[in-house]
Amino acid sequence: MKILVIGRGGREHAIICALKKSPRVEKIYCAPGNGGISCDAINVPIDEMDKEKMRRFAKNEGIDLAVVAPDNPLAEGMVDFLESGGIPCFGPTKKAAQIESSKIFAKKLMEKYNIPTAAYQAFDDAKTAIEYLKHQKKYPAVIKADGLALGKGVIIADDFEKASQAVSDMILNQKFGSSGEKIVIEEFLTGPEISVLCLTDGKTIKPMLSSMDHKRAFDSDTGPNTGGMGAIAPNPAYSAEVAQQCMEKIFIPTIKAMESEGCAFSGCLYFGLMLTPNGPKVIEYNCRFGDPETQAVLPLLETDLLEIMEAIKRKRLGEVEVRFSKKHSACVVVASKGYPKAYSKGFLISGLDENGQLNGAKIYHAGTALENGQFKTSGGRVLGISTTANSLEEAIDLAYDAAYKIRFQGSWFRKDIGKKALEFS
Ligand code: AMP
Ligand code: GLY
């Protein structure tokens, strides 16, 4: 089979490496890909948002399956567009992708179908929202832009001043462009966070291994929110009992709700959960594989990812096995100086071999370019260093051993990936 993976980050690299293990894969293309990805797939210089070019390429090459990985093309209907041209896709339609692209859509869905989540109010007018905040007694308050905002559209405001500033920034000052024209103000929840990436064909849902993201830039969960600075899997907070509660109260009700609303979800549905004193609640849905969770979860998948994706296309997920190894994994992200704010690119990366790899770890490239046989930085998150081992502690140690061997001007990484999980286990 000829596969086209759409996207350019560490998540896409991990998906490609998992698909490559399938004996039925003949060729994998990645559009647009990155320097490191070119060692495992054929890069195609088409922007992930360019539907017309993507469809033309897929038709000309006779692509058997296109995997649409990032949120933006999914939200803009890449799947609908490719499928209307006869290209089978893995990923949700534009309508189903609303579960991520509109927080208000997601909150209304959860409210209507009694899926546990933080209490909320939606607003499209700053004055009304600020008036509401004035009467709000409980702080912090959580202010969220309705639309996509690179994982940065959530503000946790400790007091009225900060909360009303966040409202003004979003609705009046358009800090997140049209994504912040509407907002959600929600109740602040506490508890360990758990990510569960679930495979679903719209009827059957099979959770993958649980994981834990590290969203804040700096150690001890300080600093600004990022796309994710590291992940571990499985998440020790996700006990068998919690897993069962999630299945009964959250996962199954969500796919049933999507079907009832006429937008059955097909692909990978990501549940961002918080294990509150009142049980697990949904913090957010993503309509896709998470980044960097995928770089921690897929290395532990023992069954054939292509077979699973094909079964989802045929609405026969119930017939295939989704099995994970009993090992543990860790992924440490090495980033550019300045990220998640402005950063420079083009720095030479030392420590990698000619395939962009390093002994003792699997390196997933997130933001690299390959120029004259040399890897250079080309993004904020540059590399994800993934390891697997018999214990979480060992996986973390191996990942840091490798991380310290990689250098480029201004390179940095969090030093405490998995620390919270170790304390929990
Ligand atoms: P999101 O982009 O929705 O995942 O939010 C980013 C981060 O903000 C989450 O991973 C949580 O740590 C935090 N967060 C979001 N919503 C809430 C909430 N209702 N209560 C507490 N923390 C939250
Ligand atoms: N790791 C969270 C995300 O993929 O948005």
Short mmCIF file of C-alpha atoms and ligand atoms in Angstrom, two decimals:
data_model
loop_
_atom_site.label_atom_id
_atom_site.label_comp_id
_atom_site.label_asym_id
_atom_site.label_seq_id
_atom_site.Cartn_x
_atom_site.Cartn_y
_atom_site.Cartn_z
CA MET A 1 0.00 0.00 0.00
CA LYS A 2 1.01 3.56 -0.62
CA ILE A 3 0.44 5.80 2.36
CA LEU A 4 0.44 9.58 2.62
CA VAL A 5 0.91 11.08 6.09
CA ILE A 6 -0.05 14.75 6.27
CA GLY A 7 1.86 16.91 8.77
CA ARG A 8 5.39 17.88 9.71
CA GLY A 9 6.09 17.14 13.38
CA GLY A 10 7.23 14.53 15.87
CA ARG A 11 3.78 12.98 15.97
CA GLU A 12 3.84 12.40 12.21
CA HIS A 13 7.33 10.93 12.46
CA ALA A 14 6.12 8.48 15.13
CA ILE A 15 3.07 7.51 13.03
CA ILE A 16 5.34 6.88 10.03
CA CYS A 17 7.74 4.73 12.08
CA ALA A 18 4.81 2.66 13.39
CA LEU A 19 3.30 2.24 9.91
CA LYS A 20 6.69 1.24 8.47
CA LYS A 21 6.60 -1.92 10.57
CA SER A 22 3.62 -3.19 8.60
CA PRO A 23 4.65 -5.72 5.94
CA ARG A 24 1.95 -4.36 3.63
CA VAL A 25 3.38 -0.87 3.43
CA GLU A 26 5.11 -0.32 0.11
CA LYS A 27 5.80 3.43 0.24
CA ILE A 28 5.18 6.20 2.72
CA TYR A 29 5.02 9.84 1.67
CA CYS A 30 4.89 12.73 4.11
CA ALA A 31 3.57 16.19 3.19
CA PRO A 32 5.40 18.32 3.93
CA GLY A 33 7.47 16.31 6.47
CA ASN A 34 10.78 17.53 7.87
CA GLY A 35 14.50 16.73 7.73
CA GLY A 36 14.38 13.73 10.05
CA ILE A 37 11.18 12.38 8.53
CA SER A 38 12.96 12.21 5.15
CA CYS A 39 15.01 9.30 6.56
CA ASP A 40 11.83 7.23 6.97
CA ALA A 41 9.47 8.54 4.29
CA ILE A 42 9.50 10.44 1.03
CA ASN A 43 8.90 14.10 1.75
CA VAL A 44 6.49 15.90 -0.57
CA PRO A 45 6.72 19.71 -0.55
CA ILE A 46 2.99 20.37 -0.18
CA ASP A 47 1.70 22.49 2.69
CA GLU A 48 -0.61 20.55 5.00
CA MET A 49 -3.41 23.07 4.39
CA ASP A 50 -3.27 22.92 0.58
CA LYS A 51 -6.24 20.72 -0.22
CA GLU A 52 -6.12 21.05 -4.00
CA LYS A 53 -2.44 20.14 -4.33
CA MET A 54 -2.79 17.35 -1.79
CA ARG A 55 -5.66 15.74 -3.66
CA ARG A 56 -3.89 16.03 -7.01
CA PHE A 57 -0.75 14.43 -5.59
CA ALA A 58 -2.69 11.63 -3.88
CA LYS A 59 -4.57 10.84 -7.08
CA ASN A 60 -1.48 10.89 -9.28
CA GLU A 61 0.47 8.64 -6.92
CA GLY A 62 -2.42 6.24 -6.34
CA ILE A 63 -2.39 6.77 -2.57
CA ASP A 64 -4.30 3.96 -0.81
CA LEU A 65 -4.61 5.71 2.54
CA ALA A 66 -4.02 9.30 3.67
CA VAL A 67 -3.48 9.87 7.38
CA VAL A 68 -4.42 13.45 8.25
CA ALA A 69 -2.62 14.11 11.55
CA PRO A 70 -2.71 17.83 12.54
CA ASP A 71 -5.70 19.76 13.90
CA ASN A 72 -5.81 22.57 11.30
CA PRO A 73 -6.27 20.51 8.13
CA LEU A 74 -8.81 18.33 9.95
CA ALA A 75 -10.74 21.42 11.09
CA GLU A 76 -10.65 22.78 7.53
CA GLY A 77 -12.09 19.63 5.98
CA MET A 78 -9.01 17.97 4.44
CA VAL A 79 -10.59 14.53 4.97
CA ASP A 80 -13.88 15.54 3.30
CA PHE A 81 -11.98 17.02 0.37
CA LEU A 82 -9.64 14.05 -0.21
CA GLU A 83 -12.44 11.52 0.19
CA SER A 84 -14.63 13.37 -2.28
CA GLY A 85 -11.79 12.71 -4.73
CA GLY A 86 -11.77 9.01 -3.91
CA ILE A 87 -8.77 9.00 -1.53
CA PRO A 88 -9.47 6.92 1.60
CA CYS A 89 -8.47 8.86 4.74
CA PHE A 90 -7.76 8.15 8.37
CA GLY A 91 -9.17 11.04 10.41
CA PRO A 92 -12.50 12.73 11.14
CA THR A 93 -14.62 14.81 8.77
CA LYS A 94 -14.78 18.57 9.25
CA LYS A 95 -18.09 18.21 11.07
CA ALA A 96 -16.70 15.60 13.49
CA ALA A 97 -13.48 17.60 13.95
CA GLN A 98 -15.58 20.31 15.62
CA ILE A 99 -15.18 18.30 18.81
CA GLU A 100 -11.75 19.97 18.92
CA SER A 101 -12.11 23.03 16.70
CA SER A 102 -14.97 24.47 18.76
CA LYS A 103 -14.81 24.28 22.54
CA ILE A 104 -18.43 25.48 22.62
CA PHE A 105 -19.46 22.56 20.40
CA ALA A 106 -17.63 20.16 22.74
CA LYS A 107 -19.08 21.69 25.91
CA LYS A 108 -22.64 21.64 24.53
CA LEU A 109 -22.19 18.02 23.49
CA MET A 110 -21.03 17.03 26.96
CA GLU A 111 -23.84 18.99 28.60
CA LYS A 112 -26.52 17.44 26.39
CA TYR A 113 -25.26 13.88 26.86
CA ASN A 114 -24.28 14.10 30.53
CA ILE A 115 -20.57 13.54 29.98
CA PRO A 116 -18.63 14.70 33.06
CA THR A 117 -16.77 17.97 32.48
CA ALA A 118 -16.18 21.35 34.17
CA ALA A 119 -19.28 23.58 34.51
CA TYR A 120 -19.16 26.41 31.95
CA GLN A 121 -20.73 29.42 30.28
CA ALA A 122 -20.15 30.49 26.68
CA PHE A 123 -19.85 34.14 25.61
CA ASP A 124 -19.39 36.14 22.43
CA ASP A 125 -19.55 39.54 24.06
CA ALA A 126 -16.79 40.86 26.33
CA LYS A 127 -19.06 43.06 28.44
CA THR A 128 -21.38 40.21 29.39
CA ALA A 129 -18.43 37.91 30.08
CA ILE A 130 -16.77 40.47 32.37
CA GLU A 131 -20.06 41.11 34.15
CA TYR A 132 -20.33 37.37 34.73
CA LEU A 133 -16.77 37.27 36.10
CA LYS A 134 -17.58 40.08 38.53
CA HIS A 135 -20.19 37.91 40.18
CA GLN A 136 -18.04 34.83 40.06
CA LYS A 137 -16.87 34.09 43.59
CA LYS A 138 -14.54 31.22 42.87
CA TYR A 139 -11.07 31.80 41.46
CA PRO A 140 -9.02 30.73 39.57
CA ALA A 141 -11.34 30.89 36.58
CA VAL A 142 -10.49 29.17 33.32
CA ILE A 143 -10.93 31.21 30.14
CA LYS A 144 -10.74 29.39 26.81
CA ALA A 145 -10.83 30.61 23.23
CA ASP A 146 -13.51 28.70 21.32
CA GLY A 147 -11.32 27.89 18.31
CA LEU A 148 -7.87 26.40 17.67
CA ALA A 149 -4.95 28.34 19.20
CA LEU A 150 -1.88 26.06 19.00
CA GLY A 151 -2.63 24.77 22.50
CA LYS A 152 -2.20 28.28 23.88
CA GLY A 153 -5.82 29.46 24.05
CA VAL A 154 -6.39 28.53 27.70
CA ILE A 155 -5.82 31.09 30.46
CA ILE A 156 -6.04 30.15 34.11
CA ALA A 157 -6.77 33.44 35.86
CA ASP A 158 -6.16 33.75 39.60
CA ASP A 159 -8.33 36.79 40.12
CA PHE A 160 -10.91 39.04 38.50
CA GLU A 161 -8.29 41.40 37.05
CA LYS A 162 -6.48 38.66 35.19
CA ALA A 163 -9.69 36.99 34.10
CA SER A 164 -11.17 40.17 32.64
CA GLN A 165 -7.85 40.90 30.93
CA ALA A 166 -7.97 37.45 29.33
CA VAL A 167 -11.52 38.09 28.13
CA SER A 168 -10.49 41.44 26.62
CA ASP A 169 -7.40 39.91 25.00
CA MET A 170 -9.49 37.22 23.35
CA ILE A 171 -12.70 38.97 22.32
CA LEU A 172 -11.66 42.61 21.94
CA ASN A 173 -7.92 42.50 21.16
CA GLN A 174 -8.20 39.33 19.04
CA LYS A 175 -5.04 37.84 20.49
CA PHE A 176 -6.01 34.49 19.00
CA GLY A 177 -7.60 35.95 15.86
CA SER A 178 -11.05 34.63 15.04
CA SER A 179 -10.46 31.67 17.41
CA GLY A 180 -11.13 33.99 20.35
CA GLU A 181 -14.28 35.71 19.03
CA LYS A 182 -16.24 33.35 21.22
CA ILE A 183 -15.03 32.07 24.57
CA VAL A 184 -15.84 29.61 27.31
CA ILE A 185 -15.43 30.43 30.98
CA GLU A 186 -15.26 27.29 33.02
CA GLU A 187 -14.86 25.96 36.51
CA PHE A 188 -11.30 25.23 37.66
CA LEU A 189 -10.77 21.53 38.27
CA THR A 190 -7.96 19.84 40.16
CA GLY A 191 -6.35 16.41 40.04
CA PRO A 192 -3.86 14.44 37.98
CA GLU A 193 -4.16 14.87 34.22
CA ILE A 194 -4.40 11.85 31.95
CA SER A 195 -4.37 11.68 28.16
CA VAL A 196 -6.11 8.75 26.51
CA LEU A 197 -5.86 8.42 22.75
CA CYS A 198 -8.69 6.23 21.55
CA LEU A 199 -9.12 4.54 18.20
CA THR A 200 -12.68 4.56 16.93
CA ASP A 201 -14.65 3.74 13.80
CA GLY A 202 -17.67 5.62 15.14
CA LYS A 203 -19.24 2.58 16.80
CA THR A 204 -16.45 0.65 18.49
CA ILE A 205 -13.91 2.50 20.62
CA LYS A 206 -10.56 1.05 21.71
CA PRO A 207 -8.38 3.09 24.04
CA MET A 208 -4.64 3.01 23.50
CA LEU A 209 -2.25 3.13 26.45
CA SER A 210 -2.86 6.09 28.74
CA SER A 211 -0.20 8.79 28.87
CA MET A 212 0.77 12.02 30.59
CA ASP A 213 1.69 15.20 28.74
CA HIS A 214 3.81 18.05 30.22
CA LYS A 215 2.26 21.18 28.77
CA ARG A 216 4.05 23.93 30.67
CA ALA A 217 7.39 25.13 29.38
CA PHE A 218 9.45 24.81 32.55
CA ASP A 219 10.13 22.39 35.39
CA SER A 220 7.53 21.88 38.12
CA ASP A 221 4.80 22.90 35.65
CA THR A 222 5.74 26.56 35.54
CA GLY A 223 6.01 28.96 32.61
CA PRO A 224 3.73 29.34 29.61
CA ASN A 225 1.73 26.57 27.97
CA THR A 226 3.45 24.86 25.04
CA GLY A 227 2.46 22.23 22.51
CA GLY A 228 3.89 19.70 25.01
CA MET A 229 7.42 19.30 26.40
CA GLY A 230 7.38 15.54 27.01
CA ALA A 231 5.23 12.56 27.79
CA ILE A 232 5.28 9.22 29.53
CA ALA A 233 3.15 6.11 29.08
CA PRO A 234 1.34 4.41 30.66
CA ASN A 235 0.03 6.98 33.15
CA PRO A 236 0.11 5.50 36.68
CA ALA A 237 -2.97 7.55 37.69
CA TYR A 238 -5.02 5.58 35.16
CA SER A 239 -5.94 2.54 37.26
CA ALA A 240 -8.16 -0.27 35.97
CA GLU A 241 -11.01 1.25 37.96
CA VAL A 242 -10.53 4.71 36.45
CA ALA A 243 -10.26 3.12 33.00
CA GLN A 244 -13.60 1.43 33.47
CA GLN A 245 -15.26 4.64 34.69
CA CYS A 246 -13.87 6.48 31.67
CA MET A 247 -15.10 3.82 29.29
CA GLU A 248 -18.64 3.81 30.74
CA LYS A 249 -19.12 7.49 31.51
CA ILE A 250 -16.95 9.23 28.93
CA PHE A 251 -15.63 7.24 25.95
CA ILE A 252 -18.73 5.30 24.92
CA PRO A 253 -21.14 8.18 25.65
CA THR A 254 -18.95 10.50 23.54
CA ILE A 255 -18.95 8.35 20.41
CA LYS A 256 -22.68 7.67 20.83
CA ALA A 257 -23.28 11.40 21.22
CA MET A 258 -21.31 12.17 18.06
CA GLU A 259 -23.30 9.58 16.15
CA SER A 260 -26.61 10.96 17.46
CA GLU A 261 -25.56 14.46 16.36
CA GLY A 262 -24.99 13.18 12.83
CA CYS A 263 -21.21 13.45 12.95
CA ALA A 264 -19.93 9.99 13.83
CA PHE A 265 -16.24 10.22 14.68
CA SER A 266 -13.74 8.06 12.82
CA GLY A 267 -10.02 8.14 13.58
CA CYS A 268 -8.13 8.86 16.78
CA LEU A 269 -10.11 10.69 19.44
CA TYR A 270 -7.98 12.15 22.21
CA PHE A 271 -9.48 12.55 25.65
CA GLY A 272 -7.70 15.06 27.89
CA LEU A 273 -8.96 14.04 31.32
CA MET A 274 -8.60 15.24 34.87
CA LEU A 275 -9.01 12.77 37.71
CA THR A 276 -10.93 15.04 40.09
CA PRO A 277 -12.09 14.13 43.61
CA ASN A 278 -15.50 13.56 41.94
CA GLY A 279 -14.17 11.17 39.33
CA PRO A 280 -12.67 11.61 35.86
CA LYS A 281 -13.81 14.65 33.87
CA VAL A 282 -13.09 15.82 30.35
CA ILE A 283 -10.76 18.84 30.10
CA GLU A 284 -10.62 18.78 26.32
CA TYR A 285 -11.12 16.64 23.27
CA ASN A 286 -8.65 16.55 20.40
CA CYS A 287 -9.75 15.11 17.07
CA ARG A 288 -6.36 13.49 16.40
CA PHE A 289 -3.28 11.83 17.83
CA GLY A 290 -1.72 14.01 20.55
CA ASP A 291 1.74 15.45 20.26
CA PRO A 292 3.97 14.40 22.10
CA GLU A 293 1.79 11.62 23.58
CA THR A 294 1.94 9.70 20.30
CA GLN A 295 5.74 9.60 20.54
CA ALA A 296 5.37 7.81 23.89
CA VAL A 297 2.37 5.60 23.07
CA LEU A 298 3.04 4.23 19.57
CA PRO A 299 6.50 2.76 20.40
CA LEU A 300 4.64 0.40 22.76
CA LEU A 301 2.03 -0.72 20.20
CA GLU A 302 2.60 -4.36 19.33
CA THR A 303 -0.10 -4.87 16.72
CA ASP A 304 -0.07 -3.54 13.17
CA LEU A 305 -1.11 0.14 12.96
CA LEU A 306 -1.97 -0.10 9.27
CA GLU A 307 -4.30 -3.03 9.92
CA ILE A 308 -6.00 -1.01 12.67
CA MET A 309 -6.39 2.02 10.41
CA GLU A 310 -7.82 -0.10 7.62
CA ALA A 311 -10.24 -1.79 10.02
CA ILE A 312 -11.41 1.67 11.10
CA LYS A 313 -12.01 2.60 7.44
CA ARG A 314 -14.12 -0.53 7.01
CA LYS A 315 -15.95 0.12 10.31
CA ARG A 316 -14.60 -3.15 11.64
CA LEU A 317 -12.41 -2.01 14.49
CA GLY A 318 -14.12 -4.63 16.69
CA GLU A 319 -12.42 -7.36 14.66
CA VAL A 320 -8.78 -6.33 15.17
CA GLU A 321 -6.56 -6.49 18.20
CA VAL A 322 -5.02 -3.32 19.62
CA ARG A 323 -2.31 -4.66 21.91
CA PHE A 324 0.43 -2.87 23.79
CA SER A 325 3.60 -4.17 25.38
CA LYS A 326 3.85 -4.18 29.16
CA LYS A 327 6.83 -1.85 29.03
CA HIS A 328 7.00 1.84 29.88
CA SER A 329 8.04 4.74 27.72
CA ALA A 330 9.22 8.31 28.03
CA CYS A 331 9.62 11.11 25.51
CA VAL A 332 11.66 14.24 26.26
CA VAL A 333 11.29 17.16 23.86
CA VAL A 334 14.39 19.21 23.04
CA ALA A 335 13.38 22.75 22.10
CA SER A 336 14.82 25.96 20.67
CA LYS A 337 15.74 28.87 22.93
CA GLY A 338 12.72 31.14 23.29
CA TYR A 339 10.03 28.56 22.51
CA PRO A 340 6.99 28.80 22.94
CA LYS A 341 7.60 32.48 22.16
CA ALA A 342 9.86 33.70 19.33
CA TYR A 343 12.94 31.62 18.50
CA SER A 344 15.66 31.47 15.85
CA LYS A 345 16.22 28.52 13.51
CA GLY A 346 18.94 27.09 11.30
CA PHE A 347 21.33 25.91 14.04
CA LEU A 348 23.43 22.83 13.43
CA ILE A 349 22.43 19.86 15.61
CA SER A 350 25.24 17.70 16.96
CA GLY A 351 24.92 14.21 18.41
CA LEU A 352 22.81 12.60 15.67
CA ASP A 353 23.99 9.98 13.15
CA GLU A 354 23.36 10.28 9.40
CA ASN A 355 19.82 8.96 9.85
CA GLY A 356 19.05 11.53 12.51
CA GLN A 357 19.20 8.87 15.22
CA LEU A 358 21.20 8.21 18.35
CA ASN A 359 22.06 4.88 20.00
CA GLY A 360 19.84 3.96 22.92
CA ALA A 361 16.80 6.01 21.95
CA LYS A 362 14.37 6.61 19.12
CA ILE A 363 14.56 10.18 17.89
CA TYR A 364 11.37 11.62 16.45
CA HIS A 365 12.08 14.79 14.53
CA ALA A 366 9.68 17.65 15.18
CA GLY A 367 11.41 20.69 13.72
CA THR A 368 14.51 19.78 11.71
CA ALA A 369 15.77 20.40 8.20
CA LEU A 370 18.35 18.24 6.43
CA GLU A 371 20.85 20.32 4.46
CA ASN A 372 23.90 18.77 2.77
CA GLY A 373 23.70 15.76 5.07
CA GLN A 374 23.48 17.90 8.21
CA PHE A 375 20.50 18.30 10.51
CA LYS A 376 19.55 21.85 11.43
CA THR A 377 16.83 23.26 13.63
CA SER A 378 13.69 24.48 11.86
CA GLY A 379 11.08 24.74 14.61
CA GLY A 380 10.37 25.47 18.27
CA ARG A 381 10.10 21.87 19.32
CA VAL A 382 13.05 20.27 17.55
CA LEU A 383 13.37 16.62 18.62
CA GLY A 384 11.44 14.13 20.72
CA ILE A 385 13.67 11.57 22.39
CA SER A 386 11.68 8.42 23.04
CA THR A 387 12.74 5.36 24.98
CA THR A 388 11.10 2.19 26.21
CA ALA A 389 12.16 0.08 29.18
CA ASN A 390 10.84 -2.34 31.78
CA SER A 391 10.21 0.44 34.27
CA LEU A 392 9.22 4.08 33.95
CA GLU A 393 12.29 5.13 35.91
CA GLU A 394 14.58 3.33 33.50
CA ALA A 395 12.80 4.77 30.44
CA ILE A 396 13.21 8.29 31.86
CA ASP A 397 16.91 7.73 32.64
CA LEU A 398 17.56 6.44 29.12
CA ALA A 399 15.76 9.40 27.56
CA TYR A 400 17.83 11.89 29.58
CA ASP A 401 21.08 10.02 28.80
CA ALA A 402 20.31 10.61 25.13
CA ALA A 403 19.00 14.16 25.59
CA TYR A 404 22.30 15.28 27.12
CA LYS A 405 24.15 14.02 24.02
CA ILE A 406 22.24 16.34 21.70
CA ARG A 407 23.31 19.94 21.30
CA PHE A 408 22.52 22.95 19.23
CA GLN A 409 22.77 26.64 19.96
CA GLY A 410 20.16 27.45 22.60
CA SER A 411 18.93 23.85 23.01
CA TRP A 412 17.02 23.09 26.19
CA PHE A 413 14.59 20.61 27.66
CA ARG A 414 12.59 20.10 30.83
CA LYS A 415 14.51 18.10 33.41
CA ASP A 416 11.48 16.64 35.17
CA ILE A 417 9.55 14.71 32.52
CA GLY A 418 7.85 11.80 34.29
CA LYS A 419 8.76 12.98 37.78
CA LYS A 420 5.15 13.50 38.81
CA ALA A 421 4.22 10.11 37.38
CA LEU A 422 7.02 8.45 39.38
CA GLU A 423 5.74 10.11 42.54
CA PHE A 424 2.29 8.78 41.79
CA SER A 425 3.32 5.19 41.09
P1 AMP B 1 -6.38 22.49 27.03
O1 AMP B 1 -5.69 23.21 25.91
O2 AMP B 1 -7.87 22.62 27.03
O3 AMP B 1 -5.87 21.10 27.23
O4 AMP B 1 -5.88 23.21 28.35
C1 AMP B 1 -4.52 23.35 28.63
C2 AMP B 1 -4.28 23.02 30.08
O5 AMP B 1 -4.99 23.94 30.91
C3 AMP B 1 -4.78 21.64 30.50
O6 AMP B 1 -3.88 20.63 30.23
C4 AMP B 1 -4.98 21.85 31.97
O7 AMP B 1 -3.75 21.72 32.67
C5 AMP B 1 -5.43 23.27 32.08
N1 AMP B 1 -6.89 23.33 32.16
C6 AMP B 1 -7.77 23.41 31.14
N2 AMP B 1 -9.03 23.44 31.60
C7 AMP B 1 -8.96 23.38 32.94
C8 AMP B 1 -9.93 23.38 34.00
N3 AMP B 1 -11.23 23.46 33.76
N4 AMP B 1 -9.47 23.29 35.26
C9 AMP B 1 -8.14 23.24 35.52
N5 AMP B 1 -7.19 23.24 34.59
C10 AMP B 1 -7.59 23.31 33.31
N1 GLY B 2 -0.43 17.10 23.69
C1 GLY B 2 -1.62 17.81 23.47
C2 GLY B 2 -1.94 18.04 22.06
O1 GLY B 2 -1.59 17.27 21.18
O2 GLY B 2 -2.59 19.02 21.77
#
